[in-house]
Structures are given as C-alpha cells and as structure tokens.
Short mmCIF file of C-alpha atoms in Angstrom, two decimals:
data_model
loop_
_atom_site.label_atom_id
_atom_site.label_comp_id
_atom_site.label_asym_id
_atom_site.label_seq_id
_atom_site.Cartn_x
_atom_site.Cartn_y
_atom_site.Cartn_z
CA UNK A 1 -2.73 -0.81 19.34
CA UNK A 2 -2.34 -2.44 15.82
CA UNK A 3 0.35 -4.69 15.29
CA UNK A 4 1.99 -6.70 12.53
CA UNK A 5 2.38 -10.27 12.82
CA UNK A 6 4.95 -12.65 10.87
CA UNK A 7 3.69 -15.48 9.18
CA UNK A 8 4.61 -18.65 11.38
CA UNK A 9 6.51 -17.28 14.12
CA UNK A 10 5.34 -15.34 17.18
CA UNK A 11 6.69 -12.12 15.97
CA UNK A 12 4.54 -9.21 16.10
CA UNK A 13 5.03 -5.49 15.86
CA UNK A 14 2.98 -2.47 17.26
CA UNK A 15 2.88 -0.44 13.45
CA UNK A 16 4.30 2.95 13.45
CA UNK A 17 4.01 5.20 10.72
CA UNK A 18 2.04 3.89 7.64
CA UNK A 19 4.07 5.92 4.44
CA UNK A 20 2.71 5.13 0.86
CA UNK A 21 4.27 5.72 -2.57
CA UNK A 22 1.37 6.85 -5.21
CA UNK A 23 2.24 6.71 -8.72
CA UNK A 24 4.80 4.02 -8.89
CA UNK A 25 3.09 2.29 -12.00
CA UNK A 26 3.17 3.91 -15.31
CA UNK A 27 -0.46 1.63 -16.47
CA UNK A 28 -1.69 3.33 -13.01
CA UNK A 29 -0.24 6.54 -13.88
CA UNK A 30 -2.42 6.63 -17.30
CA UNK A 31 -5.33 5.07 -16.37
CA UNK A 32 -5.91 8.42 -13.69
CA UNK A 33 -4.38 10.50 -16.17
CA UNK A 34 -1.97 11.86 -13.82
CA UNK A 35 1.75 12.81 -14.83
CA UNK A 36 4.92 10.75 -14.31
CA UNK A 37 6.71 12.12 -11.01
CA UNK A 38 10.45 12.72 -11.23
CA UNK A 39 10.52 11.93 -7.22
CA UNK A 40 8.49 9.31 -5.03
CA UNK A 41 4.90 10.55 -4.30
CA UNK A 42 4.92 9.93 -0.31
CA UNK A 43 1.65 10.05 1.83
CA UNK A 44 0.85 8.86 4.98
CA UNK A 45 -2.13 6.47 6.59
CA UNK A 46 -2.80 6.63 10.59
CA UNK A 47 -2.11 3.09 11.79
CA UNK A 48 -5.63 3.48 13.23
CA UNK A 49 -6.76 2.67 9.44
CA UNK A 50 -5.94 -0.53 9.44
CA UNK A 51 -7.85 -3.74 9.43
CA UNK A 52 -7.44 -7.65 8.69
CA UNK A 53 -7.99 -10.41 6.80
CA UNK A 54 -11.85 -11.12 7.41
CA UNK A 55 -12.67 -7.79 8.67
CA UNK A 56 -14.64 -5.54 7.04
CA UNK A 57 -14.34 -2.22 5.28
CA UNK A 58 -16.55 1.20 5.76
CA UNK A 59 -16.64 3.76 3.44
CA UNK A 60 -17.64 7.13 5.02
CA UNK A 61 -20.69 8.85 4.58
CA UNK A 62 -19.13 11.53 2.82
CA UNK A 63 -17.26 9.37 -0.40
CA UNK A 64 -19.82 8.00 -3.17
CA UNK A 65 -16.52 6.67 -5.05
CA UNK A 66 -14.41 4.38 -3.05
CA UNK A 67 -11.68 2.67 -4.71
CA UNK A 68 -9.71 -0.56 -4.16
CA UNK A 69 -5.43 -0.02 -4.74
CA UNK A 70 -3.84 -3.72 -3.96
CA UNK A 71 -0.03 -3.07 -2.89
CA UNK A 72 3.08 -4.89 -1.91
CA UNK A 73 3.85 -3.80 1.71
CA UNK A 74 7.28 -4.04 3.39
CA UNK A 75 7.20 -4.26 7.30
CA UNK A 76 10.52 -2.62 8.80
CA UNK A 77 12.45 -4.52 11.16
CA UNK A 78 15.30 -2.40 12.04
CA UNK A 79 16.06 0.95 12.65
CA UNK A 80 17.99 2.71 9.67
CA UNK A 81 18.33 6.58 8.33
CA UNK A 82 19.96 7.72 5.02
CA UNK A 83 20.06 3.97 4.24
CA UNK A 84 22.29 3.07 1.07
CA UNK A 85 20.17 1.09 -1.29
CA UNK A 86 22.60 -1.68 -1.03
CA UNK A 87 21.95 -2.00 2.37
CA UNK A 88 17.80 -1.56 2.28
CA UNK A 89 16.51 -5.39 2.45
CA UNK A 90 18.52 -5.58 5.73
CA UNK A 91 16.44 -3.42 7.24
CA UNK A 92 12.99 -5.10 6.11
CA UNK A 93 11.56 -8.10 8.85
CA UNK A 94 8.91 -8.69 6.18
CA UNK A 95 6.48 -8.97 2.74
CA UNK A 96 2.63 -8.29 3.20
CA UNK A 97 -0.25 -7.04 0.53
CA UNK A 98 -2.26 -4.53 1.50
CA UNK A 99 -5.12 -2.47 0.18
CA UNK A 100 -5.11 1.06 -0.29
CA UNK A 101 -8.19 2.48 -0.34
CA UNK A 102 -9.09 5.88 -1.95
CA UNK A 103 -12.10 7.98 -1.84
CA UNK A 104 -11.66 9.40 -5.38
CA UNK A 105 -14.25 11.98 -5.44
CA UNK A 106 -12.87 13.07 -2.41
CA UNK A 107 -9.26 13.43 -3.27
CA UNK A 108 -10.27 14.72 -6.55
CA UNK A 109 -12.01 17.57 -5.16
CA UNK A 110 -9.38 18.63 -2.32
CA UNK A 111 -6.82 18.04 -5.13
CA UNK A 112 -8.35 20.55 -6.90
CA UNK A 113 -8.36 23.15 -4.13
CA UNK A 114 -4.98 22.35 -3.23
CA UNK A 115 -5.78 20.80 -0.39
CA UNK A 116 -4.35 18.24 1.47
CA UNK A 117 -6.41 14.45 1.14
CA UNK A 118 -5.84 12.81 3.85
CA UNK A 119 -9.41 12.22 4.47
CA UNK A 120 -9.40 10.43 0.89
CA UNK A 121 -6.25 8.05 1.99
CA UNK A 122 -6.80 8.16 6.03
CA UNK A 123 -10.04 6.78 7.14
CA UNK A 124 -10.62 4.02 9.55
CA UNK A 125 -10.66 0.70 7.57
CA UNK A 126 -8.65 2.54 4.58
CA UNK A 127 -5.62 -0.33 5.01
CA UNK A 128 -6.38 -4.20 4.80
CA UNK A 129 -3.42 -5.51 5.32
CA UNK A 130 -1.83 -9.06 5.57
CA UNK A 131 0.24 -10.90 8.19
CA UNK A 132 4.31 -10.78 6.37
CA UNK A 133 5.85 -12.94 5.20
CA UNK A 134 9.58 -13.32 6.47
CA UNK A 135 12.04 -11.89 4.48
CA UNK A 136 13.86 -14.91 3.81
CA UNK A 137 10.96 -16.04 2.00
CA UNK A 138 11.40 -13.81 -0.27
CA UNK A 139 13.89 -14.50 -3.28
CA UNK A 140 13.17 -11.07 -4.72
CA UNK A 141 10.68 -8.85 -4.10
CA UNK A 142 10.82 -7.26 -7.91
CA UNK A 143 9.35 -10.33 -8.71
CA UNK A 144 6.22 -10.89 -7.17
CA UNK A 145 2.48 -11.01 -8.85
CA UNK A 146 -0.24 -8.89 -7.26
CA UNK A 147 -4.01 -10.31 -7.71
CA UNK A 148 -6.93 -8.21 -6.51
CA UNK A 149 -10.79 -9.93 -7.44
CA UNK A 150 -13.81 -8.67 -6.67
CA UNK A 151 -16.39 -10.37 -6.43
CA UNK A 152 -14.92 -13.69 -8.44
CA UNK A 153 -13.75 -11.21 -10.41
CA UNK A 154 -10.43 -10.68 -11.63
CA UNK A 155 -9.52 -6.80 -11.69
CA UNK A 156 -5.67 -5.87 -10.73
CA UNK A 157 -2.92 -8.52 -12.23
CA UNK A 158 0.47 -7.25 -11.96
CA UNK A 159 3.75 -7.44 -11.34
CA UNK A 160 6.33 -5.56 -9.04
CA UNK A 161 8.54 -5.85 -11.57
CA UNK A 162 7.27 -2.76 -13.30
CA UNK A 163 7.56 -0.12 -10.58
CA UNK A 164 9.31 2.89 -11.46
CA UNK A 165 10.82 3.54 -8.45
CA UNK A 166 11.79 -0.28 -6.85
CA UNK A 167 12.22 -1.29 -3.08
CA UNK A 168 15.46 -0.88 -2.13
CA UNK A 169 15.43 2.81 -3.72
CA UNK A 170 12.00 3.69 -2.01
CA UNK A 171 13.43 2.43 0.85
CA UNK A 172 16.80 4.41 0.40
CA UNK A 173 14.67 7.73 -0.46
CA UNK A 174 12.25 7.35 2.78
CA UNK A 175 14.81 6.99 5.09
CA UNK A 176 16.38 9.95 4.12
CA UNK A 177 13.65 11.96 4.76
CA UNK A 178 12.25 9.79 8.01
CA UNK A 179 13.50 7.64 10.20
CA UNK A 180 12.53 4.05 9.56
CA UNK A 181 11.53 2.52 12.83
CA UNK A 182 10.86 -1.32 13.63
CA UNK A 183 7.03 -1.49 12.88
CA UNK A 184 6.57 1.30 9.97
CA UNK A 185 4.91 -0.11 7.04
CA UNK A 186 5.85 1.00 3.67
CA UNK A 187 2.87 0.57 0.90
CA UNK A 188 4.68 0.67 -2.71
CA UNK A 189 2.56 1.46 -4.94
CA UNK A 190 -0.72 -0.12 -6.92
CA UNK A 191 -0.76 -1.63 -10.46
CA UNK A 192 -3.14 -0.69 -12.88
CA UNK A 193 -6.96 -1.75 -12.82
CA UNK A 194 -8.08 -0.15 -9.67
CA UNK A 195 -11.64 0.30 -9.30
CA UNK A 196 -14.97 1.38 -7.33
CA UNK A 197 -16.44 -0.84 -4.25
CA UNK A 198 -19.65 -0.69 -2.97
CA UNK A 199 -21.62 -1.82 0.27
CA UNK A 200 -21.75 -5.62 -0.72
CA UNK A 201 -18.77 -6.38 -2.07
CA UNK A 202 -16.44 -9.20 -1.15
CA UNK A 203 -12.41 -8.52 -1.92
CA UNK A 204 -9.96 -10.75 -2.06
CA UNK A 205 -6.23 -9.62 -2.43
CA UNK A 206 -3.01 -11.95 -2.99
CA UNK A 207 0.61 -11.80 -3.47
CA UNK A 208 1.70 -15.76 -4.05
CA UNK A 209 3.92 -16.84 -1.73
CA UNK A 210 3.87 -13.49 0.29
CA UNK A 211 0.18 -12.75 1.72
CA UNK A 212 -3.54 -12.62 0.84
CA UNK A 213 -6.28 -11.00 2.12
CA UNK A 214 -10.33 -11.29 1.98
CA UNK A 215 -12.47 -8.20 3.11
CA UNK A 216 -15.89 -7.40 2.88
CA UNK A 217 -17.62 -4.49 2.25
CA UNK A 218 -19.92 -3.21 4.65
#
C-alpha cells in the first residue's frame, strides 16, 4: 500500500485515486503544440506508480522518449462531492510536488490511433512524489514557484500563478464528476520546459516552502 505522509506530524494516508489535469499551462500548451481546452483535461495514474524522494525511476522497455512534468499536488483530506469552489481548500490536508512522467512517443502514437495512453501516464515509477506539506502552511497555493533541474541543470521555473484552470476550480470540477476521498491526490498541471530523461540522470524537483524531491534515473 502507498501512502502519503505530512510533513512533521505522524499523519499518513493510504493514496486513492491519482487524477491529473494536462494542459493547465498555456507555455506548456505551445511548447507540445496542443490546443487550449475549454474544460480540464483529467487522466488518471494507478497509485501503484508512485515512488519517493531517493527512489529511483524506470522507464519501460517499450518508451525511447521519457519525459519529466514537475507539478503541484494537493493531497485530499476530507470527503466532499459537487464541492463549491469557495469551499475547496477545506477539503485539502495538504501541498506536495510531484513528477509526472510521460512516455511521449508512446502517447503520441496511441494519440494518434485514438487510443487511450495510459501506458504513457501509468507505469510503475511514473509519480515521484513528495511528503505534503500541511495546509496551513500554505498562504496561497496560486503562489507557489515550481523548480525542476536535471542534472545541475535548471529546466522547469514556474509559477502556479499562471494556471488556467486554478485549485479551488479543479477541485470544484473533479468533485463533480468523482468523489474526492481522504487520500486521492490531485496533480495540477506542469509548467513549461519539460523534457527527455535518460538512464543516468539525477532529478531534483522543488516547490519552496511546500516539498522537494530527488530521483534518479535508472
């Protein structure tokens, strides 16, 4: 079983569902030369996929083109459907960053066919994620900086501030469609400046003041 743990306390939660927003960044949006969505892009990640800080990521025999997608992550805390965006942040126990990771020529080529990718999204090791921080630490969560290096060197630098869709309406729009459970993790979205990994590779992820995390790459 997986779990989530908050930062400094003994709190830890057996993760649920795993639902990611894709295209949430206009830079990101451009950069794959995909068009702006009217509605939330929602997929999904097994909780299975997920690894830690110091673990170590394995791209599949069958991907040549893995990318690295550093996210803000929310960690539900409470229970909630058709949740007024008002009301949202009350139903978060936490902040983490995480690391979506893509096999591009594989989702490029089942996107293509029409396909479903969840083979491109789903993988075991395909979510680093943090320990969260609580959300009291958190003054607002529109205003947070994600980093993502590789090797030394600098490649995502953005802020949350520039989502199109922000976290009290993604939150709002999931729950109407799912019910949010103590233990889901949401995964927002990923700034511009995401790139290939290769066997090697050392990562290192952070959101100031909310989480980091350093992966290698097997």
């Amino acid at each position: 079983m997986k779990t989530a743990r908050i930062t400094g306390t003994a709190t830890q939660y057996a993760i649920g569902k795993i639902l990611c927003i894709g295209r949430n960044y206009a830079e990101h949006i451009r950069e794959l030369g995909n068009e702006t969505p009217e509605a939330p892009v929602i997929f999904s990640k097994p909780a299975s996929s997920v690894i830690g800080s110091g673990d170590a990521i394995v791209i599949p025999p069958y991907s040549k083109d893995c990318h690295h997608e550093a996210e803000l992550a929310l960690l539900v805390g409470r229970t909630g459907k058709d949740i007024p965006p008002e009301e949202a942040l009350a139903h978060l126990a936490g902040y983490g960053i995480a690391i979506d990771l893509t096999l591009r020529d594989v989702q490029g080529e089942l996107k293509k066919k029409g396909l479903p990718w969840d083979i491109a999204k789903g993988f075991d090791t395909a979510c680093p994620l943090s320990d969260f921080a609580p959300v009291a630490q958190v003054a607002d969560p529109q205003d947070l900086r994600i980093r993502l290096a590789v090797n030394g060197t600098l490649r995502q630098d953005g802020s949350t501030s520039l989502m199109i869709h922000p976290v009290r309406e993604l939150i709002s729009y999931l729950s109407g469609i799912f019910t949010l459970e103590p233990g889901d993790v949401i995964l927002t979205g990923t700034p511009a400046g995401v790139g290939p990994l290769v066997s090697g590779d050392l990562v290192e992820a952070e959101i100031p003041g909310v989480g980091a995390l350093r992966v290698s790459v097997k």
